[in-house]
PDB file of C-alpha atoms in Angstrom:
ATOM      1  CA  MET A  53       0.000   0.000   0.000  1.00  0.00           C
ATOM      2  CA  GLN A  54       1.245   3.479  -0.844  1.00  0.00           C
ATOM      3  CA  TYR A  55       0.766   6.371   1.575  1.00  0.00           C
ATOM      4  CA  VAL A  56       0.632  10.076   0.914  1.00  0.00           C
ATOM      5  CA  SER A  57       1.659  12.904   3.149  1.00  0.00           C
ATOM      6  CA  ALA A  58      -0.899  14.624   5.368  1.00  0.00           C
ATOM      7  CA  SER A  59       0.177  17.967   3.917  1.00  0.00           C
ATOM      8  CA  PRO A  60       1.195  18.885   0.358  1.00  0.00           C
ATOM      9  CA  ALA A  61       3.879  21.126   1.874  1.00  0.00           C
ATOM     10  CA  SER A  62       5.353  18.307   3.946  1.00  0.00           C
ATOM     11  CA  PRO A  63       9.062  17.704   3.349  1.00  0.00           C
ATOM     12  CA  HIS A  64       8.150  14.025   3.097  1.00  0.00           C
ATOM     13  CA  SER A  65       5.645  14.522   0.235  1.00  0.00           C
ATOM     14  CA  CYS A  66       8.155  13.510  -2.396  1.00  0.00           C
ATOM     15  CA  LEU A  67       8.800  10.159  -0.707  1.00  0.00           C
ATOM     16  CA  PRO A  68       7.054   7.161  -2.297  1.00  0.00           C
ATOM     17  CA  HIS A  69       5.928   5.801   1.066  1.00  0.00           C
ATOM     18  CA  ALA A  70       5.476   8.993   3.133  1.00  0.00           C
ATOM     19  CA  PRO A  71       3.469   8.477   6.341  1.00  0.00           C
ATOM     20  CA  LEU A  72       0.185  10.241   7.004  1.00  0.00           C
ATOM     21  CA  TYR A  73       1.595  11.549  10.301  1.00  0.00           C
ATOM     22  CA  ASP A  74       3.747  14.655  10.110  1.00  0.00           C
ATOM     23  CA  PRO A  75       5.553  15.663  13.340  1.00  0.00           C
ATOM     24  CA  ARG A  76       5.254  19.359  12.384  1.00  0.00           C
ATOM     25  CA  PHE A  77       1.600  19.186  13.375  1.00  0.00           C
ATOM     26  CA  GLU A  78       2.282  17.705  16.809  1.00  0.00           C
ATOM     27  CA  HIS A  79       0.929  19.891  19.619  1.00  0.00           C
ATOM     28  CA  ASP A  80       1.125  18.963  23.278  1.00  0.00           C
ATOM     29  CA  ALA A  81      -1.748  19.860  25.552  1.00  0.00           C
ATOM     30  CA  CYS A  82      -0.878  20.389  29.243  1.00  0.00           C
ATOM     31  CA  GLY A  83       1.620  23.054  30.248  1.00  0.00           C
ATOM     32  CA  ILE A  84       4.343  22.242  32.775  1.00  0.00           C
ATOM     33  CA  GLY A  85       7.377  24.075  34.076  1.00  0.00           C
ATOM     34  CA  PHE A  86      10.090  24.009  36.715  1.00  0.00           C
ATOM     35  CA  ILE A  87      11.890  26.747  38.624  1.00  0.00           C
ATOM     36  CA  ALA A  88      14.746  26.056  41.007  1.00  0.00           C
ATOM     37  CA  CYS A  89      17.562  27.738  42.846  1.00  0.00           C
ATOM     38  CA  ALA A  90      20.914  26.258  41.811  1.00  0.00           C
ATOM     39  CA  ASP A  91      22.041  25.688  45.393  1.00  0.00           C
ATOM     40  CA  GLY A  92      18.646  24.302  46.467  1.00  0.00           C
ATOM     41  CA  ARG A  93      18.284  26.739  49.345  1.00  0.00           C
ATOM     42  CA  PRO A  94      14.822  28.133  50.092  1.00  0.00           C
ATOM     43  CA  ARG A  95      14.239  31.635  48.763  1.00  0.00           C
ATOM     44  CA  ALA A  96      11.332  34.048  48.879  1.00  0.00           C
ATOM     45  CA  ASP A  97      11.142  34.583  45.110  1.00  0.00           C
ATOM     46  CA  ILE A  98      10.955  30.998  43.785  1.00  0.00           C
ATOM     47  CA  LEU A  99       7.282  30.371  44.558  1.00  0.00           C
ATOM     48  CA  PRO A 100       6.064  33.783  43.262  1.00  0.00           C
ATOM     49  CA  MET A 101       7.960  33.150  40.015  1.00  0.00           C
ATOM     50  CA  ALA A 102       6.370  29.711  39.745  1.00  0.00           C
ATOM     51  CA  LEU A 103       2.887  31.143  40.327  1.00  0.00           C
ATOM     52  CA  THR A 104       3.494  33.844  37.694  1.00  0.00           C
ATOM     53  CA  SER A 105       4.733  31.221  35.240  1.00  0.00           C
ATOM     54  CA  LEU A 106       1.700  29.049  35.947  1.00  0.00           C
ATOM     55  CA  ALA A 107      -0.600  31.998  35.268  1.00  0.00           C
ATOM     56  CA  ASN A 108       1.130  32.435  31.907  1.00  0.00           C
ATOM     57  CA  LEU A 109       0.202  28.855  30.976  1.00  0.00           C
ATOM     58  CA  ALA A 110      -3.524  29.590  30.880  1.00  0.00           C
ATOM     59  CA  HIS A 111      -3.545  29.014  27.118  1.00  0.00           C
ATOM     60  CA  ARG A 112      -2.290  25.445  27.690  1.00  0.00           C
ATOM     61  CA  GLY A 113      -5.190  24.428  29.941  1.00  0.00           C
ATOM     62  CA  GLY A 114      -8.806  23.475  29.455  1.00  0.00           C
ATOM     63  CA  ILE A 115     -11.477  25.839  30.778  1.00  0.00           C
ATOM     64  CA  LEU A 116     -15.185  25.169  31.218  1.00  0.00           C
ATOM     65  CA  ALA A 117     -17.910  27.460  29.957  1.00  0.00           C
ATOM     66  CA  ASP A 118     -18.143  29.309  33.286  1.00  0.00           C
ATOM     67  CA  GLY A 119     -14.674  30.760  32.562  1.00  0.00           C
ATOM     68  CA  LYS A 120     -13.361  29.928  36.058  1.00  0.00           C
ATOM     69  CA  THR A 121     -13.386  26.135  36.361  1.00  0.00           C
ATOM     70  CA  SER A 122     -10.359  24.611  34.659  1.00  0.00           C
ATOM     71  CA  ASP A 123      -9.235  21.066  33.985  1.00  0.00           C
ATOM     72  CA  GLY A 124      -6.840  21.506  36.881  1.00  0.00           C
ATOM     73  CA  ALA A 125      -3.722  23.356  37.979  1.00  0.00           C
ATOM     74  CA  GLY A 126      -1.194  22.755  40.706  1.00  0.00           C
ATOM     75  CA  ILE A 127       2.248  23.276  42.201  1.00  0.00           C
ATOM     76  CA  LEU A 128       4.651  20.795  43.772  1.00  0.00           C
ATOM     77  CA  SER A 129       7.313  22.429  45.927  1.00  0.00           C
ATOM     78  CA  GLN A 130       9.784  21.735  48.668  1.00  0.00           C
ATOM     79  CA  LEU A 131       8.171  21.465  52.079  1.00  0.00           C
ATOM     80  CA  PRO A 132       8.692  24.846  53.819  1.00  0.00           C
ATOM     81  CA  HIS A 133       9.584  23.704  57.346  1.00  0.00           C
ATOM     82  CA  PRO A 134       9.553  27.198  58.953  1.00  0.00           C
ATOM     83  CA  PHE A 135       6.002  27.775  57.724  1.00  0.00           C
ATOM     84  CA  PHE A 136       4.603  24.547  59.157  1.00  0.00           C
ATOM     85  CA  ALA A 137       6.704  24.829  62.325  1.00  0.00           C
ATOM     86  CA  TYR A 138       5.040  28.197  62.867  1.00  0.00           C
ATOM     87  CA  GLU A 139       1.602  26.631  62.309  1.00  0.00           C
ATOM     88  CA  LEU A 140       2.356  23.999  64.934  1.00  0.00           C
ATOM     89  CA  LYS A 141       3.466  26.654  67.415  1.00  0.00           C
ATOM     90  CA  ARG A 142       0.205  28.511  66.804  1.00  0.00           C
ATOM     91  CA  ALA A 143      -1.594  25.302  67.768  1.00  0.00           C
ATOM     92  CA  GLY A 144       0.488  25.013  70.949  1.00  0.00           C
ATOM     93  CA  ILE A 145       2.599  22.113  69.666  1.00  0.00           C
ATOM     94  CA  SER A 146       6.395  22.001  69.767  1.00  0.00           C
ATOM     95  CA  PRO A 147       7.578  21.366  66.191  1.00  0.00           C
ATOM     96  CA  PRO A 148      10.119  18.653  65.368  1.00  0.00           C
ATOM     97  CA  PRO A 149      13.289  19.629  63.497  1.00  0.00           C
ATOM     98  CA  ALA A 150      13.490  19.814  59.713  1.00  0.00           C
ATOM     99  CA  GLY A 151      13.509  16.363  58.154  1.00  0.00           C
ATOM    100  CA  GLN A 152      11.425  14.975  61.035  1.00  0.00           C
ATOM    101  CA  LEU A 153       8.207  16.795  60.108  1.00  0.00           C
ATOM    102  CA  ALA A 154       5.940  15.693  57.273  1.00  0.00           C
ATOM    103  CA  VAL A 155       2.744  17.191  55.896  1.00  0.00           C
ATOM    104  CA  GLY A 156      -0.058  15.351  54.159  1.00  0.00           C
ATOM    105  CA  GLN A 157      -2.354  17.241  51.801  1.00  0.00           C
ATOM    106  CA  LEU A 158      -5.706  15.444  51.818  1.00  0.00           C
ATOM    107  CA  PHE A 159      -8.919  15.707  49.814  1.00  0.00           C
ATOM    108  CA  LEU A 160     -11.707  14.296  51.987  1.00  0.00           C
ATOM    109  CA  PRO A 161     -15.497  13.875  51.692  1.00  0.00           C
ATOM    110  CA  THR A 162     -17.831  16.775  52.404  1.00  0.00           C
ATOM    111  CA  ASP A 163     -20.511  14.578  53.974  1.00  0.00           C
ATOM    112  CA  GLU A 164     -20.093  14.838  57.745  1.00  0.00           C
ATOM    113  CA  THR A 165     -20.390  11.112  58.430  1.00  0.00           C
ATOM    114  CA  ALA A 166     -17.974  10.185  55.627  1.00  0.00           C
ATOM    115  CA  LEU A 167     -15.586  12.932  56.766  1.00  0.00           C
ATOM    116  CA  ARG A 168     -15.491  11.587  60.328  1.00  0.00           C
ATOM    117  CA  ARG A 169     -14.912   8.057  59.019  1.00  0.00           C
ATOM    118  CA  SER A 170     -12.100   9.314  56.782  1.00  0.00           C
ATOM    119  CA  MET A 171     -10.369  11.173  59.588  1.00  0.00           C
ATOM    120  CA  ALA A 172     -10.700   8.143  61.883  1.00  0.00           C
ATOM    121  CA  LEU A 173      -9.162   5.991  59.123  1.00  0.00           C
ATOM    122  CA  VAL A 174      -6.177   8.336  58.816  1.00  0.00           C
ATOM    123  CA  GLU A 175      -5.644   8.362  62.572  1.00  0.00           C
ATOM    124  CA  ALA A 176      -5.892   4.564  62.761  1.00  0.00           C
ATOM    125  CA  VAL A 177      -3.275   4.087  60.055  1.00  0.00           C
ATOM    126  CA  LEU A 178      -0.844   6.560  61.606  1.00  0.00           C
ATOM    127  CA  SER A 179      -1.235   5.068  65.084  1.00  0.00           C
ATOM    128  CA  GLY A 180      -0.703   1.523  63.833  1.00  0.00           C
ATOM    129  CA  PRO A 181       2.487  -0.402  64.598  1.00  0.00           C
ATOM    130  CA  GLU A 182       3.749  -0.639  61.010  1.00  0.00           C
ATOM    131  CA  PRO A 183       4.382   2.975  59.888  1.00  0.00           C
ATOM    132  CA  GLY A 184       5.582   4.054  63.330  1.00  0.00           C
ATOM    133  CA  LEU A 185       4.261   7.607  62.962  1.00  0.00           C
ATOM    134  CA  THR A 186       2.634  10.203  65.207  1.00  0.00           C
ATOM    135  CA  LEU A 187      -0.151  12.560  64.165  1.00  0.00           C
ATOM    136  CA  LEU A 188       0.743  15.960  65.597  1.00  0.00           C
ATOM    137  CA  HIS A 189      -2.063  18.107  64.226  1.00  0.00           C
ATOM    138  CA  TRP A 190      -5.057  18.277  61.918  1.00  0.00           C
ATOM    139  CA  ARG A 191      -4.960  21.558  59.999  1.00  0.00           C
ATOM    140  CA  THR A 192      -7.866  23.004  58.037  1.00  0.00           C
ATOM    141  CA  VAL A 193      -6.291  24.560  54.951  1.00  0.00           C
ATOM    142  CA  PRO A 194      -7.313  28.243  54.608  1.00  0.00           C
ATOM    143  CA  LEU A 195      -9.133  28.800  51.315  1.00  0.00           C
ATOM    144  CA  ASN A 196     -10.561  31.694  49.348  1.00  0.00           C
ATOM    145  CA  GLU A 197     -13.555  29.934  47.804  1.00  0.00           C
ATOM    146  CA  ARG A 198     -14.715  33.040  45.936  1.00  0.00           C
ATOM    147  CA  VAL A 199     -12.176  32.428  43.165  1.00  0.00           C
ATOM    148  CA  LEU A 200     -13.694  29.047  42.274  1.00  0.00           C
ATOM    149  CA  GLY A 201     -16.077  28.541  39.393  1.00  0.00           C
ATOM    150  CA  PRO A 202     -19.552  27.263  40.279  1.00  0.00           C
ATOM    151  CA  GLN A 203     -18.889  23.770  38.923  1.00  0.00           C
ATOM    152  CA  ALA A 204     -15.603  23.431  40.801  1.00  0.00           C
ATOM    153  CA  GLU A 205     -17.190  24.662  44.022  1.00  0.00           C
ATOM    154  CA  ALA A 206     -20.113  22.254  43.649  1.00  0.00           C
ATOM    155  CA  ILE A 207     -17.801  19.223  43.762  1.00  0.00           C
ATOM    156  CA  ARG A 208     -15.008  20.630  45.958  1.00  0.00           C
ATOM    157  CA  PRO A 209     -13.770  18.185  48.605  1.00  0.00           C
ATOM    158  CA  THR A 210     -12.940  19.041  52.190  1.00  0.00           C
ATOM    159  CA  ILE A 211      -9.261  20.019  52.145  1.00  0.00           C
ATOM    160  CA  LYS A 212      -7.210  19.262  55.239  1.00  0.00           C
ATOM    161  CA  GLN A 213      -3.588  18.730  56.174  1.00  0.00           C
ATOM    162  CA  ILE A 214      -2.033  16.302  58.622  1.00  0.00           C
ATOM    163  CA  LEU A 215       1.250  17.208  60.305  1.00  0.00           C
ATOM    164  CA  VAL A 216       3.139  14.033  61.118  1.00  0.00           C
ATOM    165  CA  ALA A 217       6.393  13.019  62.842  1.00  0.00           C
ATOM    166  CA  PRO A 218       8.139   9.684  63.405  1.00  0.00           C
ATOM    167  CA  ARG A 219       7.680   8.260  66.890  1.00  0.00           C
ATOM    168  CA  HIS A 220      11.449   8.199  67.241  1.00  0.00           C
ATOM    169  CA  PRO A 221      14.034  10.160  65.223  1.00  0.00           C
ATOM    170  CA  VAL A 222      14.934   8.293  62.036  1.00  0.00           C
ATOM    171  CA  PRO A 223      16.920   9.082  58.878  1.00  0.00           C
ATOM    172  CA  GLN A 224      14.821  11.053  56.424  1.00  0.00           C
ATOM    173  CA  THR A 225      14.946   8.271  53.831  1.00  0.00           C
ATOM    174  CA  ASP A 226      13.439   5.868  56.373  1.00  0.00           C
ATOM    175  CA  PHE A 227      10.859   8.503  57.315  1.00  0.00           C
ATOM    176  CA  GLU A 228       9.854   8.833  53.654  1.00  0.00           C
ATOM    177  CA  ARG A 229       9.484   5.051  53.371  1.00  0.00           C
ATOM    178  CA  ARG A 230       7.148   5.030  56.368  1.00  0.00           C
ATOM    179  CA  LEU A 231       5.130   7.903  54.930  1.00  0.00           C
ATOM    180  CA  TYR A 232       4.747   6.102  51.606  1.00  0.00           C
ATOM    181  CA  LEU A 233       3.563   2.983  53.399  1.00  0.00           C
ATOM    182  CA  ALA A 234       1.064   5.029  55.422  1.00  0.00           C
ATOM    183  CA  ARG A 235      -0.265   6.658  52.269  1.00  0.00           C
ATOM    184  CA  ARG A 236      -0.781   3.323  50.520  1.00  0.00           C
ATOM    185  CA  LEU A 237      -2.533   1.882  53.593  1.00  0.00           C
ATOM    186  CA  MET A 238      -4.859   4.886  53.743  1.00  0.00           C
ATOM    187  CA  GLU A 239      -5.754   4.568  50.078  1.00  0.00           C
ATOM    188  CA  GLN A 240      -6.360   0.823  50.308  1.00  0.00           C
ATOM    189  CA  ARG A 241      -8.557   1.096  53.401  1.00  0.00           C
ATOM    190  CA  ALA A 242     -10.527   4.008  51.970  1.00  0.00           C
ATOM    191  CA  GLN A 243     -11.242   1.947  48.868  1.00  0.00           C
ATOM    192  CA  ALA A 244     -12.196  -1.087  50.927  1.00  0.00           C
ATOM    193  CA  GLU A 245     -14.552   1.020  53.070  1.00  0.00           C
ATOM    194  CA  ASN A 246     -16.043   2.711  49.986  1.00  0.00           C
ATOM    195  CA  LEU A 247     -15.207   6.232  51.116  1.00  0.00           C
ATOM    196  CA  PRO A 248     -15.860   8.740  48.317  1.00  0.00           C
ATOM    197  CA  LYS A 249     -13.588  11.689  47.580  1.00  0.00           C
ATOM    198  CA  PHE A 250     -10.728  10.299  49.688  1.00  0.00           C
ATOM    199  CA  TYR A 251      -7.484  11.278  47.987  1.00  0.00           C
ATOM    200  CA  VAL A 252      -3.942  11.892  49.230  1.00  0.00           C
ATOM    201  CA  CYS A 253      -2.350  14.654  47.149  1.00  0.00           C
ATOM    202  CA  SER A 254       0.984  14.283  48.928  1.00  0.00           C
ATOM    203  CA  LEU A 255       2.399  12.944  52.193  1.00  0.00           C
ATOM    204  CA  SER A 256       6.074  13.719  52.581  1.00  0.00           C
ATOM    205  CA  SER A 257       8.768  15.389  54.654  1.00  0.00           C
ATOM    206  CA  ARG A 258      10.346  16.733  51.450  1.00  0.00           C
ATOM    207  CA  ILE A 259       7.604  18.003  49.132  1.00  0.00           C
ATOM    208  CA  ILE A 260       3.997  19.188  49.179  1.00  0.00           C
ATOM    209  CA  VAL A 261       1.341  19.535  46.462  1.00  0.00           C
ATOM    210  CA  TYR A 262      -1.319  22.233  46.180  1.00  0.00           C
ATOM    211  CA  LYS A 263      -3.769  21.706  43.316  1.00  0.00           C
ATOM    212  CA  GLY A 264      -7.394  22.049  42.295  1.00  0.00           C
ATOM    213  CA  LEU A 265      -9.978  22.602  39.577  1.00  0.00           C
ATOM    214  CA  LEU A 266      -9.126  26.241  39.036  1.00  0.00           C
ATOM    215  CA  LEU A 267      -7.168  28.487  36.730  1.00  0.00           C
ATOM    216  CA  GLY A 268      -3.431  28.661  37.290  1.00  0.00           C
ATOM    217  CA  ASP A 269      -3.751  32.386  37.908  1.00  0.00           C
ATOM    218  CA  ASP A 270      -6.095  31.615  40.819  1.00  0.00           C
ATOM    219  CA  LEU A 271      -4.042  28.932  42.578  1.00  0.00           C
ATOM    220  CA  GLY A 272      -2.272  31.376  44.897  1.00  0.00           C
ATOM    221  CA  LYS A 273      -5.530  33.252  45.483  1.00  0.00           C
ATOM    222  CA  PHE A 274      -7.382  30.062  46.444  1.00  0.00           C
ATOM    223  CA  TYR A 275      -4.633  28.585  48.652  1.00  0.00           C
ATOM    224  CA  THR A 276      -3.581  31.575  50.718  1.00  0.00           C
ATOM    225  CA  ASP A 277      -0.694  29.524  52.173  1.00  0.00           C
ATOM    226  CA  LEU A 278       1.135  30.107  48.888  1.00  0.00           C
ATOM    227  CA  LEU A 279       1.213  33.861  49.482  1.00  0.00           C
ATOM    228  CA  ASN A 280       2.607  33.613  53.014  1.00  0.00           C
ATOM    229  CA  PRO A 281       6.129  35.115  53.292  1.00  0.00           C
ATOM    230  CA  LEU A 282       7.235  32.106  55.370  1.00  0.00           C
ATOM    231  CA  PHE A 283       6.486  29.801  52.430  1.00  0.00           C
ATOM    232  CA  LYS A 284      10.048  29.853  51.074  1.00  0.00           C
ATOM    233  CA  VAL A 285      11.216  27.060  48.769  1.00  0.00           C
ATOM    234  CA  GLY A 286      14.204  26.207  46.606  1.00  0.00           C
ATOM    235  CA  MET A 287      12.247  24.521  43.803  1.00  0.00           C
ATOM    236  CA  ALA A 288       8.740  24.328  42.397  1.00  0.00           C
ATOM    237  CA  THR A 289       7.141  22.357  39.558  1.00  0.00           C
ATOM    238  CA  PHE A 290       3.889  23.740  38.158  1.00  0.00           C
ATOM    239  CA  HIS A 291       1.249  22.232  35.888  1.00  0.00           C
ATOM    240  CA  GLN A 292      -1.786  23.511  33.972  1.00  0.00           C
ATOM    241  CA  ARG A 293      -3.872  20.560  32.793  1.00  0.00           C
ATOM    242  CA  TYR A 294      -5.731  20.007  29.551  1.00  0.00           C
ATOM    243  CA  SER A 295      -7.956  16.948  29.883  1.00  0.00           C
ATOM    244  CA  THR A 296      -8.348  15.207  26.527  1.00  0.00           C
ATOM    245  CA  ASN A 297     -10.051  11.883  27.191  1.00  0.00           C
ATOM    246  CA  THR A 298     -10.999  12.007  30.872  1.00  0.00           C
ATOM    247  CA  PHE A 299     -13.468  14.111  32.835  1.00  0.00           C
ATOM    248  CA  PRO A 300     -11.625  16.500  35.167  1.00  0.00           C
ATOM    249  CA  THR A 301     -12.006  15.975  38.911  1.00  0.00           C
ATOM    250  CA  TRP A 302     -10.370  17.445  41.976  1.00  0.00           C
TER     251      TRP A 302
END
């Protein structure tokens, strides 16, 4: 069988067996970027630059008809220990040193009964003998819900954070292994107990993820943590999603 080029102007059009696909017409969908300090030290300007860059990727993301609900946007950054240490002090809790404090970003059900069951599940996993972890604090993530589109707000989960430490000081690599195990146990038990909207965005002593069904320009407005001057990081990866064959969810 003989093939012809997809475009008369294709450089392959003179070939006797030119493919229909022409890489010149390849266009990726989602937008992604990365900003980092060369020495890895936390700085005050890395996260603002990442948020500005994410806002500039609006043309690479899908947006619903309401003009405010997107296919999703988010930022993964280093865990800012001073910020969360301060939050623990505000709650009257002595913070552990850097490397011994982890934060979990959780999407939980909005139904009160399902929310209580989800929180009890998280506490049961963390208090179990296998991960060897201690739950220091439940934190309700401060949100500015006015920036959300009506469709995103209608299906928004309850967004909470867990601040976690090892029961005894351990190397950070071992701490991360325990956190990964705890995350997998939570996910498995939530599925077994048929808990809707239970999702662990991140659970780590090294990184944290903030994301949602909103425009990249609104991420820092929705999660006010990201505008706090104590939220200093040395790296940030940002993503504006364009959903092609799946329905966007939180």
